[in-house]
């Protein structure tokens, strides 16, 4: 069965510190992977997707098929990065997304 | 500006009531989804639809049904609301391919008393 696991419910760091939000998945094929973010009082929105190989707001994520992971990283956290982050997997080919439990990132001044 | 609009931001209903949550998208997307969002559990898929009148069960369909009579509208129905259905409900839509972005509504906070 497809599954996405985010082991940390809450991650608290100081401004300027590096950040890594963990995401592990279980899927036998080659999934598409995404990170979505929800800022306070805003709707859930796409942060980045594996297929684009992009860096958004300083965040990057690398797909490691051997470890079945798609961790989200940023070298220097900013206070405005505080939000709920969700890792998601698409494995059916038709756009159906399976989400993880979410990690709340808190960046302290 | 793309939009997914949910009809209500907050709803309070009584146990046993039939509840309708409505979602409309203006992007001509094939896919539409209903998720519930609970702390510590993340987003769990209730139902999704990949075409008009088509629907597929997600991970937690029990106690829910859906209707998609028009491409732009996807309704979630709680046949007989129960307190354990108190939650945030999110609607989303996307194009029908694996790498397409999903666009979300603002959410409906449903409280069943």
PDB file of C-alpha atoms in Angstrom:
ATOM      1  CA  UNK A   1       0.000   0.000   0.000  1.00  0.00           C
ATOM      2  CA  UNK A   2       1.092   3.540  -0.610  1.00  0.00           C
ATOM      3  CA  UNK A   3       2.075   5.413   2.500  1.00  0.00           C
ATOM      4  CA  UNK A   4       3.806   8.642   3.413  1.00  0.00           C
ATOM      5  CA  UNK A   5       5.386   9.062   6.831  1.00  0.00           C
ATOM      6  CA  UNK A   6       6.557  12.293   8.401  1.00  0.00           C
ATOM      7  CA  UNK A   7       8.089  11.239  11.722  1.00  0.00           C
ATOM      8  CA  UNK A   8       8.205  14.680  13.354  1.00  0.00           C
ATOM      9  CA  UNK A   9       4.993  16.411  14.434  1.00  0.00           C
ATOM     10  CA  UNK A  10       6.838  19.548  15.468  1.00  0.00           C
ATOM     11  CA  UNK A  11      10.230  20.916  14.525  1.00  0.00           C
ATOM     12  CA  UNK A  12      11.455  23.996  16.315  1.00  0.00           C
ATOM     13  CA  UNK A  13      14.615  25.847  15.211  1.00  0.00           C
ATOM     14  CA  UNK A  14      16.155  29.268  15.608  1.00  0.00           C
ATOM     15  CA  UNK A  15      16.348  31.768  12.783  1.00  0.00           C
ATOM     16  CA  UNK A  16      19.398  31.142  10.617  1.00  0.00           C
ATOM     17  CA  UNK A  17      19.699  27.488  11.589  1.00  0.00           C
ATOM     18  CA  UNK A  18      19.483  24.712   8.971  1.00  0.00           C
ATOM     19  CA  UNK A  19      16.205  22.885   8.622  1.00  0.00           C
ATOM     20  CA  UNK A  20      15.431  19.356   7.498  1.00  0.00           C
ATOM     21  CA  UNK A  21      11.867  18.044   7.436  1.00  0.00           C
ATOM     22  CA  UNK A  22      11.812  14.299   6.973  1.00  0.00           C
ATOM     23  CA  UNK A  23       9.558  12.373   4.622  1.00  0.00           C
ATOM     24  CA  UNK A  24       9.629   8.653   3.930  1.00  0.00           C
ATOM     25  CA  UNK A  25       7.359   6.826   1.557  1.00  0.00           C
ATOM     26  CA  UNK A  26       6.394   3.289   0.685  1.00  0.00           C
ATOM     27  CA  UNK A  27       5.611   2.564  -2.928  1.00  0.00           C
ATOM     28  CA  UNK A  28       6.899  -0.125  -5.227  1.00  0.00           C
ATOM     29  CA  UNK A  29       7.022   1.932  -8.406  1.00  0.00           C
ATOM     30  CA  UNK A  30       8.375   5.382  -9.283  1.00  0.00           C
ATOM     31  CA  UNK A  31       6.187   7.925  -7.540  1.00  0.00           C
ATOM     32  CA  UNK A  32       5.884  11.620  -8.031  1.00  0.00           C
ATOM     33  CA  UNK A  33       6.589  13.448  -4.780  1.00  0.00           C
ATOM     34  CA  UNK A  34       5.571  16.867  -3.553  1.00  0.00           C
ATOM     35  CA  UNK A  35       5.858  19.201  -0.604  1.00  0.00           C
ATOM     36  CA  UNK A  36       2.819  21.312   0.262  1.00  0.00           C
ATOM     37  CA  UNK A  37       2.780  24.125   2.821  1.00  0.00           C
ATOM     38  CA  UNK A  38       0.049  25.793   4.843  1.00  0.00           C
ATOM     39  CA  UNK A  39       0.838  29.166   6.391  1.00  0.00           C
ATOM     40  CA  UNK A  40      -1.331  30.455   9.196  1.00  0.00           C
ATOM     41  CA  UNK A  41      -4.854  31.315   7.985  1.00  0.00           C
ATOM     42  CA  UNK A  42      -3.976  30.475   4.382  1.00  0.00           C
ATOM     43  CA  UNK A  43      -4.975  27.613   2.171  1.00  0.00           C
ATOM     44  CA  UNK A  44      -2.738  24.654   1.492  1.00  0.00           C
ATOM     45  CA  UNK A  45      -0.467  25.298  -1.490  1.00  0.00           C
ATOM     46  CA  UNK A  46       2.279  23.598  -3.444  1.00  0.00           C
ATOM     47  CA  UNK A  47       5.810  24.382  -2.303  1.00  0.00           C
ATOM     48  CA  UNK A  48       7.786  22.194  -4.666  1.00  0.00           C
ATOM     49  CA  UNK A  49       7.622  18.975  -6.648  1.00  0.00           C
ATOM     50  CA  UNK A  50      10.288  16.415  -7.397  1.00  0.00           C
ATOM     51  CA  UNK A  51       9.825  16.471 -11.152  1.00  0.00           C
ATOM     52  CA  UNK A  52      10.701  20.170 -11.381  1.00  0.00           C
ATOM     53  CA  UNK A  53      14.030  19.875  -9.552  1.00  0.00           C
ATOM     54  CA  UNK A  54      13.431  23.400  -8.325  1.00  0.00           C
ATOM     55  CA  UNK A  55      14.352  25.468  -5.294  1.00  0.00           C
ATOM     56  CA  UNK A  56      11.472  27.487  -3.892  1.00  0.00           C
ATOM     57  CA  UNK A  57      11.964  30.062  -1.114  1.00  0.00           C
ATOM     58  CA  UNK A  58      15.384  28.489  -0.511  1.00  0.00           C
ATOM     59  CA  UNK A  59      13.930  25.019   0.043  1.00  0.00           C
ATOM     60  CA  UNK A  60      15.121  21.955  -1.861  1.00  0.00           C
ATOM     61  CA  UNK A  61      14.174  18.294  -1.714  1.00  0.00           C
ATOM     62  CA  UNK A  62      16.037  15.318  -3.099  1.00  0.00           C
ATOM     63  CA  UNK A  63      14.446  12.011  -3.930  1.00  0.00           C
ATOM     64  CA  UNK A  64      16.458   9.102  -2.546  1.00  0.00           C
ATOM     65  CA  UNK A  65      14.959   5.953  -4.018  1.00  0.00           C
ATOM     66  CA  UNK A  66      17.280   3.679  -2.049  1.00  0.00           C
ATOM     67  CA  UNK A  67      16.097   5.100   1.263  1.00  0.00           C
ATOM     68  CA  UNK A  68      12.599   5.915  -0.099  1.00  0.00           C
ATOM     69  CA  UNK A  69      12.913   9.425   1.264  1.00  0.00           C
ATOM     70  CA  UNK A  70      12.141  12.945   0.054  1.00  0.00           C
ATOM     71  CA  UNK A  71      13.426  15.186   2.818  1.00  0.00           C
ATOM     72  CA  UNK A  72      12.891  18.956   2.622  1.00  0.00           C
ATOM     73  CA  UNK A  73      15.901  21.132   3.414  1.00  0.00           C
ATOM     74  CA  UNK A  74      16.781  24.764   3.830  1.00  0.00           C
ATOM     75  CA  UNK A  75      20.234  25.969   4.883  1.00  0.00           C
ATOM     76  CA  UNK A  76      19.090  29.057   6.808  1.00  0.00           C
ATOM     77  CA  UNK A  77      15.596  29.151   8.275  1.00  0.00           C
ATOM     78  CA  UNK A  78      13.586  32.377   8.353  1.00  0.00           C
ATOM     79  CA  UNK A  79      10.728  33.297  10.698  1.00  0.00           C
ATOM     80  CA  UNK A  80       8.351  33.449   7.740  1.00  0.00           C
ATOM     81  CA  UNK A  81       9.031  29.753   7.108  1.00  0.00           C
ATOM     82  CA  UNK A  82       6.938  28.899  10.158  1.00  0.00           C
ATOM     83  CA  UNK A  83       4.067  26.793   8.823  1.00  0.00           C
ATOM     84  CA  UNK A  84       2.659  23.289   8.510  1.00  0.00           C
ATOM     85  CA  UNK A  85       4.421  21.202   5.896  1.00  0.00           C
ATOM     86  CA  UNK A  86       2.991  18.129   4.218  1.00  0.00           C
ATOM     87  CA  UNK A  87       4.786  15.602   2.063  1.00  0.00           C
ATOM     88  CA  UNK A  88       2.631  13.949  -0.630  1.00  0.00           C
ATOM     89  CA  UNK A  89       2.951  11.069  -3.066  1.00  0.00           C
ATOM     90  CA  UNK A  90       1.240  10.379  -6.360  1.00  0.00           C
ATOM     91  CA  UNK A  91       1.572   6.788  -7.512  1.00  0.00           C
ATOM     92  CA  UNK A  92      -1.424   6.048  -9.691  1.00  0.00           C
ATOM     93  CA  UNK A  93      -0.607   8.301 -12.630  1.00  0.00           C
ATOM     94  CA  UNK A  94      -3.922  10.097 -12.536  1.00  0.00           C
ATOM     95  CA  UNK A  95      -3.222  12.769  -9.940  1.00  0.00           C
ATOM     96  CA  UNK A  96      -4.483  11.121  -6.751  1.00  0.00           C
ATOM     97  CA  UNK A  97      -2.380  12.447  -3.862  1.00  0.00           C
ATOM     98  CA  UNK A  98      -1.623  10.644  -0.620  1.00  0.00           C
ATOM     99  CA  UNK A  99      -0.394  12.904   2.192  1.00  0.00           C
ATOM    100  CA  UNK A 100       1.712  12.411   5.276  1.00  0.00           C
ATOM    101  CA  UNK A 101       0.760  13.444   8.790  1.00  0.00           C
ATOM    102  CA  UNK A 102       2.387  16.842   8.500  1.00  0.00           C
ATOM    103  CA  UNK A 103       5.217  18.588  10.352  1.00  0.00           C
ATOM    104  CA  UNK A 104       4.760  21.919  12.030  1.00  0.00           C
ATOM    105  CA  UNK A 105       7.865  24.058  11.606  1.00  0.00           C
ATOM    106  CA  UNK A 106       8.397  26.804  14.147  1.00  0.00           C
ATOM    107  CA  UNK A 107      11.256  29.236  13.510  1.00  0.00           C
ATOM    108  CA  UNK A 108      12.109  31.308  16.565  1.00  0.00           C
ATOM    109  CA  UNK A 109      13.800  34.721  16.442  1.00  0.00           C
TER     110      UNK A 109
ATOM    111  CA  UNK B   1      -6.093  33.617 -10.380  1.00  0.00           C
ATOM    112  CA  UNK B   2      -7.153  29.998 -10.043  1.00  0.00           C
ATOM    113  CA  UNK B   3      -9.836  29.294  -7.547  1.00  0.00           C
ATOM    114  CA  UNK B   4     -11.319  26.456  -5.573  1.00  0.00           C
ATOM    115  CA  UNK B   5     -14.203  27.712  -3.498  1.00  0.00           C
ATOM    116  CA  UNK B   6     -15.906  25.902  -0.655  1.00  0.00           C
ATOM    117  CA  UNK B   7     -19.398  27.097   0.152  1.00  0.00           C
ATOM    118  CA  UNK B   8     -18.961  27.489   3.906  1.00  0.00           C
ATOM    119  CA  UNK B   9     -16.039  28.417   6.132  1.00  0.00           C
ATOM    120  CA  UNK B  10     -17.712  27.235   9.341  1.00  0.00           C
ATOM    121  CA  UNK B  11     -20.632  24.895   9.926  1.00  0.00           C
ATOM    122  CA  UNK B  12     -22.296  23.627  13.090  1.00  0.00           C
ATOM    123  CA  UNK B  13     -24.667  20.697  12.711  1.00  0.00           C
ATOM    124  CA  UNK B  14     -26.517  18.356  15.015  1.00  0.00           C
ATOM    125  CA  UNK B  15     -25.907  14.638  15.304  1.00  0.00           C
ATOM    126  CA  UNK B  16     -28.004  12.757  12.761  1.00  0.00           C
ATOM    127  CA  UNK B  17     -28.425  15.650  10.357  1.00  0.00           C
ATOM    128  CA  UNK B  18     -27.678  15.256   6.665  1.00  0.00           C
ATOM    129  CA  UNK B  19     -24.877  17.642   5.760  1.00  0.00           C
ATOM    130  CA  UNK B  20     -23.815  18.921   2.349  1.00  0.00           C
ATOM    131  CA  UNK B  21     -20.395  20.449   1.716  1.00  0.00           C
ATOM    132  CA  UNK B  22     -20.061  22.097  -1.673  1.00  0.00           C
ATOM    133  CA  UNK B  23     -16.945  22.795  -3.702  1.00  0.00           C
ATOM    134  CA  UNK B  24     -16.599  24.631  -7.007  1.00  0.00           C
ATOM    135  CA  UNK B  25     -13.497  25.070  -9.183  1.00  0.00           C
ATOM    136  CA  UNK B  26     -13.073  27.389 -12.139  1.00  0.00           C
ATOM    137  CA  UNK B  27     -10.025  25.795 -13.769  1.00  0.00           C
ATOM    138  CA  UNK B  28     -11.753  23.118 -15.865  1.00  0.00           C
ATOM    139  CA  UNK B  29      -9.879  20.433 -13.909  1.00  0.00           C
ATOM    140  CA  UNK B  30     -10.778  16.794 -14.375  1.00  0.00           C
ATOM    141  CA  UNK B  31      -9.845  15.687 -10.846  1.00  0.00           C
ATOM    142  CA  UNK B  32     -11.543  16.775  -7.669  1.00  0.00           C
ATOM    143  CA  UNK B  33     -10.876  15.557  -4.132  1.00  0.00           C
ATOM    144  CA  UNK B  34     -12.273  15.690  -0.627  1.00  0.00           C
ATOM    145  CA  UNK B  35      -9.873  15.362   2.301  1.00  0.00           C
ATOM    146  CA  UNK B  36     -10.308  15.724   6.013  1.00  0.00           C
ATOM    147  CA  UNK B  37      -7.533  17.354   7.982  1.00  0.00           C
ATOM    148  CA  UNK B  38      -7.000  16.381  11.619  1.00  0.00           C
ATOM    149  CA  UNK B  39      -4.058  17.249  13.889  1.00  0.00           C
ATOM    150  CA  UNK B  40      -1.527  14.446  13.982  1.00  0.00           C
ATOM    151  CA  UNK B  41      -3.265  12.562  11.186  1.00  0.00           C
ATOM    152  CA  UNK B  42      -2.556  14.903   8.303  1.00  0.00           C
ATOM    153  CA  UNK B  43      -4.800  14.892   5.249  1.00  0.00           C
ATOM    154  CA  UNK B  44      -6.790  11.753   4.657  1.00  0.00           C
ATOM    155  CA  UNK B  45      -8.537  11.178   1.360  1.00  0.00           C
ATOM    156  CA  UNK B  46     -12.276  10.595   1.638  1.00  0.00           C
ATOM    157  CA  UNK B  47     -13.296  10.437  -2.035  1.00  0.00           C
ATOM    158  CA  UNK B  48     -12.028  11.609  -5.340  1.00  0.00           C
ATOM    159  CA  UNK B  49     -13.520  12.030  -8.790  1.00  0.00           C
ATOM    160  CA  UNK B  50     -11.665  11.962 -12.095  1.00  0.00           C
ATOM    161  CA  UNK B  51     -14.627  12.853 -14.294  1.00  0.00           C
ATOM    162  CA  UNK B  52     -18.249  13.885 -14.178  1.00  0.00           C
ATOM    163  CA  UNK B  53     -20.398  11.233 -12.481  1.00  0.00           C
ATOM    164  CA  UNK B  54     -17.250   9.205 -11.675  1.00  0.00           C
ATOM    165  CA  UNK B  55     -16.080   8.660  -8.125  1.00  0.00           C
ATOM    166  CA  UNK B  56     -13.588   6.541  -6.294  1.00  0.00           C
ATOM    167  CA  UNK B  57     -13.302   5.783  -2.585  1.00  0.00           C
ATOM    168  CA  UNK B  58     -10.318   7.082  -0.740  1.00  0.00           C
ATOM    169  CA  UNK B  59      -8.903   5.826   2.546  1.00  0.00           C
ATOM    170  CA  UNK B  60     -11.802   6.810   4.827  1.00  0.00           C
ATOM    171  CA  UNK B  61     -15.084   6.804   2.865  1.00  0.00           C
ATOM    172  CA  UNK B  62     -17.285   5.349   5.612  1.00  0.00           C
ATOM    173  CA  UNK B  63     -20.118   7.678   6.564  1.00  0.00           C
ATOM    174  CA  UNK B  64     -19.628   9.853   3.472  1.00  0.00           C
ATOM    175  CA  UNK B  65     -20.859   9.972  -0.082  1.00  0.00           C
ATOM    176  CA  UNK B  66     -20.150  12.329  -2.979  1.00  0.00           C
ATOM    177  CA  UNK B  67     -21.831  13.733  -6.038  1.00  0.00           C
ATOM    178  CA  UNK B  68     -20.345  15.154  -9.212  1.00  0.00           C
ATOM    179  CA  UNK B  69     -23.060  16.123 -11.651  1.00  0.00           C
ATOM    180  CA  UNK B  70     -21.060  18.913 -13.290  1.00  0.00           C
ATOM    181  CA  UNK B  71     -17.347  19.137 -13.985  1.00  0.00           C
ATOM    182  CA  UNK B  72     -16.845  22.202 -11.816  1.00  0.00           C
ATOM    183  CA  UNK B  73     -18.770  21.050  -8.747  1.00  0.00           C
ATOM    184  CA  UNK B  74     -18.009  18.274  -6.243  1.00  0.00           C
ATOM    185  CA  UNK B  75     -20.237  17.758  -3.231  1.00  0.00           C
ATOM    186  CA  UNK B  76     -19.461  15.837  -0.059  1.00  0.00           C
ATOM    187  CA  UNK B  77     -22.462  14.418   1.799  1.00  0.00           C
ATOM    188  CA  UNK B  78     -22.578  13.244   5.379  1.00  0.00           C
ATOM    189  CA  UNK B  79     -25.654  11.042   5.391  1.00  0.00           C
ATOM    190  CA  UNK B  80     -26.093  11.147   9.169  1.00  0.00           C
ATOM    191  CA  UNK B  81     -23.576  13.375  10.886  1.00  0.00           C
ATOM    192  CA  UNK B  82     -21.784  12.055  13.940  1.00  0.00           C
ATOM    193  CA  UNK B  83     -19.492  13.756  16.440  1.00  0.00           C
ATOM    194  CA  UNK B  84     -16.466  11.878  15.118  1.00  0.00           C
ATOM    195  CA  UNK B  85     -16.943  13.696  11.813  1.00  0.00           C
ATOM    196  CA  UNK B  86     -16.084  16.989  13.460  1.00  0.00           C
ATOM    197  CA  UNK B  87     -13.087  18.100  11.426  1.00  0.00           C
ATOM    198  CA  UNK B  88     -11.641  20.448   8.828  1.00  0.00           C
ATOM    199  CA  UNK B  89     -12.685  19.409   5.321  1.00  0.00           C
ATOM    200  CA  UNK B  90     -10.568  20.401   2.338  1.00  0.00           C
ATOM    201  CA  UNK B  91     -11.569  20.269  -1.302  1.00  0.00           C
ATOM    202  CA  UNK B  92      -8.961  20.216  -4.062  1.00  0.00           C
ATOM    203  CA  UNK B  93      -8.786  19.984  -7.831  1.00  0.00           C
ATOM    204  CA  UNK B  94      -6.072  19.145 -10.358  1.00  0.00           C
ATOM    205  CA  UNK B  95      -5.360  18.201 -13.927  1.00  0.00           C
ATOM    206  CA  UNK B  96      -5.333  14.499 -14.615  1.00  0.00           C
ATOM    207  CA  UNK B  97      -1.652  13.639 -14.570  1.00  0.00           C
ATOM    208  CA  UNK B  98       0.815  12.499 -11.972  1.00  0.00           C
ATOM    209  CA  UNK B  99       2.901  15.647 -11.631  1.00  0.00           C
ATOM    210  CA  UNK B 100       0.215  18.319 -11.742  1.00  0.00           C
ATOM    211  CA  UNK B 101      -0.276  20.690  -8.836  1.00  0.00           C
ATOM    212  CA  UNK B 102      -3.394  20.308  -6.722  1.00  0.00           C
ATOM    213  CA  UNK B 103      -5.233  23.523  -5.811  1.00  0.00           C
ATOM    214  CA  UNK B 104      -7.034  23.658  -2.498  1.00  0.00           C
ATOM    215  CA  UNK B 105     -10.057  25.423  -1.158  1.00  0.00           C
ATOM    216  CA  UNK B 106      -9.979  27.446   2.030  1.00  0.00           C
ATOM    217  CA  UNK B 107     -11.497  24.616   4.051  1.00  0.00           C
ATOM    218  CA  UNK B 108     -14.759  24.069   5.933  1.00  0.00           C
ATOM    219  CA  UNK B 109     -14.555  23.670   9.684  1.00  0.00           C
ATOM    220  CA  UNK B 110     -17.447  21.344  10.557  1.00  0.00           C
ATOM    221  CA  UNK B 111     -18.552  20.861  14.143  1.00  0.00           C
ATOM    222  CA  UNK B 112     -21.119  18.175  14.909  1.00  0.00           C
ATOM    223  CA  UNK B 113     -22.802  18.585  18.276  1.00  0.00           C
TER     224      UNK B 113
END
